Amino acid sequence: LALVAACGGDRGGGGGVDDGGGAAPAAPIEATDARGVVARIAAHRGEPVLVNFWATWCAPCLAELPDLMAGPRAFRARGGVVLGVAMEQMGLDLTDAEAVAKATAKARELGLDFANVVCTTDDMVAVREVLGVELGGLPQTLVYDRAGALVEQHEGMATKDEFAALAAAAER
């Protein structure tokens, strides 16, 4: 899978995603399939949205998450939305509950302050088809404008400044 191929790091490490605020998630992280991810994105129509695909076993993903919190801080203050999608089950034999537990633990550890879900569709071809995008490797960030149109994709690690620029693209 292209997403797995682009992501280095230890795939056996701890896990995590966060759904909200500060050192502990504001809301529980839920498991959803690719169609559920699309529904989460669609629920924010009228708002600019950054969707970041990551996994606890992906070292570049974990390395960029602090910048994902910091870069679009002003964007979020203006009503922009950041959604994390943990692809925790790709290539791993985890139950949904195990994947959610790993993602939640990592989110708490990192103090993620944006919403996250665990995608239970572990076939990236299927995820690409449902999202209607050409996803590549992890990490991956999709940028949607207020009308819900995909306006930009960023494959690979992004810096704080790159996340700020992606957020600006969503607001145009």
C-alpha positions as MATLAB code, in Angstrom:
seq = 'LALVAACGGDRGGGGGVDDGGGAAPAAPIEATDARGVVARIAAHRGEPVLVNFWATWCAPCLAELPDLMAGPRAFRARGGVVLGVAMEQMGLDLTDAEAVAKATAKARELGLDFANVVCTTDDMVAVREVLGVELGGLPQTLVYDRAGALVEQHEGMATKDEFAALAAAAER';
ca = [
       0.000    0.000    0.000;
       1.280    3.411   -0.934;
       0.457    4.929    2.435;
       2.373    2.250    4.263;
       5.305    2.372    1.854;
       5.909    6.064    2.426;
       5.839    5.771    6.170;
       8.845    4.530    8.071;
       9.052    3.716   11.707;
       8.208    1.009   14.167;
       4.796   -0.431   13.469;
       4.606   -2.097   16.826;
       4.743    1.079   18.908;
       2.084    2.651   21.114;
      -1.018    4.247   19.656;
      -3.071    7.325   19.608;
      -5.466    9.905   18.371;
      -7.301   12.687   20.142;
     -10.658   14.258   19.683;
     -10.419   17.501   21.316;
      -8.633   19.559   23.849;
      -5.288   19.628   25.493;
      -3.389   16.807   27.122;
      -6.428   14.542   27.177;
      -8.965   14.128   24.395;
     -12.071   16.295   24.762;
     -14.212   13.501   23.350;
     -13.650    9.795   22.875;
     -12.036    8.670   19.660;
     -14.406    6.535   17.651;
     -13.847    3.905   15.009;
     -15.441    4.497   11.626;
     -14.985    3.160    8.119;
     -14.003    5.237    5.091;
     -17.612    6.267    4.479;
     -17.744    7.513    8.062;
     -14.644    9.615    7.428;
     -16.390   11.159    4.416;
     -19.429   11.861    6.598;
     -17.223   13.562    9.213;
     -15.727   15.787    6.536;
     -19.170   16.554    5.057;
     -20.484   17.484    8.510;
     -18.146   20.485    8.381;
     -19.459   21.905    5.097;
     -19.343   25.663    5.467;
     -16.058   25.450    7.364;
     -12.541   25.059    5.970;
     -11.099   21.661    6.948;
      -7.667   20.015    7.146;
      -7.804   16.207    7.290;
      -4.562   14.546    8.370;
      -4.027   10.796    7.913;
      -1.585    9.319   10.423;
      -0.838    6.184   12.478;
       0.922    5.448   15.746;
       3.356    3.131   13.942;
       4.360    5.894   11.492;
       7.379    7.840   12.791;
       6.987   10.775   10.337;
       3.311   11.034   11.289;
       4.112   11.303   14.979;
       6.908   13.780   14.306;
       4.585   16.190   12.477;
       1.633   16.113   14.894;
       2.961   18.926   17.147;
       3.288   21.115   14.040;
      -0.255   20.145   13.010;
      -1.451   21.551   16.330;
       0.681   24.712   16.141;
       0.634   25.661   12.440;
      -3.116   26.097   11.975;
      -3.811   27.522   15.466;
      -5.050   30.870   14.063;
      -7.025   28.951   11.394;
      -8.839   27.045   14.124;
      -9.462   30.251   16.068;
     -11.249   31.584   12.954;
     -13.487   28.503   12.750;
     -11.284   26.167   10.710;
     -11.411   22.482   11.536;
      -8.579   19.969   11.894;
      -9.542   16.291   11.771;
      -7.071   13.482   12.348;
      -7.708   10.074   10.804;
      -5.633    7.313   12.362;
      -4.988    4.508    9.892;
      -4.065    2.279   12.794;
      -5.148   -1.039   11.314;
      -3.255   -0.856    8.025;
      -1.141   -3.976    7.817;
      -1.785   -4.841   11.454;
      -4.083   -7.458   12.883;
      -5.899   -5.257   15.405;
      -9.502   -5.229   16.444;
     -11.355   -1.923   16.218;
     -11.159   -1.622   20.019;
      -7.396   -2.247   20.033;
      -6.860    0.338   17.303;
      -8.946    2.928   19.143;
      -7.067    2.219   22.388;
      -3.668    2.672   20.709;
      -4.768    5.886   19.000;
      -6.327    7.290   22.165;
      -3.223    6.554   24.236;
      -0.938    8.274   21.713;
      -3.269   11.271   21.440;
      -3.204   11.726   25.182;
       0.559   11.286   25.285;
       1.030   13.954   22.606;
      -1.681   16.258   23.969;
      -3.475   16.422   20.633;
      -6.050   19.187   20.688;
      -8.046   18.404   17.554;
     -10.685   15.788   16.742;
      -9.596   12.321   15.595;
     -11.178    9.088   14.431;
      -9.750    5.653   13.717;
     -10.455    4.493   10.171;
     -11.346    0.815   10.174;
     -11.075    0.512    6.392;
      -7.521   -0.808    6.169;
      -7.429   -1.053    2.369;
      -6.142    2.302    1.117;
      -7.435    1.616   -2.387;
     -10.926    1.494   -0.901;
     -10.269    4.628    1.166;
      -9.072    6.480   -1.948;
     -12.159    5.400   -3.894;
     -14.561    6.463   -1.147;
     -12.805    9.813   -0.649;
     -12.376   10.328   -4.388;
      -8.705   11.272   -4.007;
      -5.285   10.026   -5.010;
      -3.851    9.386   -1.574;
      -0.217    8.466   -1.377;
       1.867    7.692    1.692;
       1.423    8.518    5.345;
       1.345   11.154    6.590;
      -1.096   12.772    4.201;
      -3.136   15.957    4.580;
      -6.221   16.816    2.547;
      -7.459   20.411    2.413;
     -11.153   21.206    1.903;
     -12.676   24.646    1.396;
     -15.955   25.884    2.883;
     -17.903   24.382   -0.029;
     -16.473   20.956    0.775;
     -14.259   20.874   -2.321;
     -10.811   19.317   -2.111;
      -8.431   22.193   -2.878;
      -5.047   20.725   -2.006;
      -3.247   17.548   -0.937;
       0.066   17.312    0.874;
       1.891   14.002    0.981;
       4.608   13.416    3.558;
       5.618   15.347    6.635;
       4.617   18.969    6.878;
       6.129   21.697    9.035;
       4.306   24.237   11.152;
       4.634   26.774    8.325;
       3.412   24.280    5.716;
       0.361   23.483    7.843;
      -0.319   27.221    8.170;
      -0.116   27.532    4.353;
      -2.453   24.549    3.902;
      -4.903   26.176    6.310;
      -4.710   29.412    4.304;
      -5.510   27.445    1.127;
      -8.625   26.057    2.827;
      -9.779   29.568    3.693;
      -9.424   31.030    0.198;
];
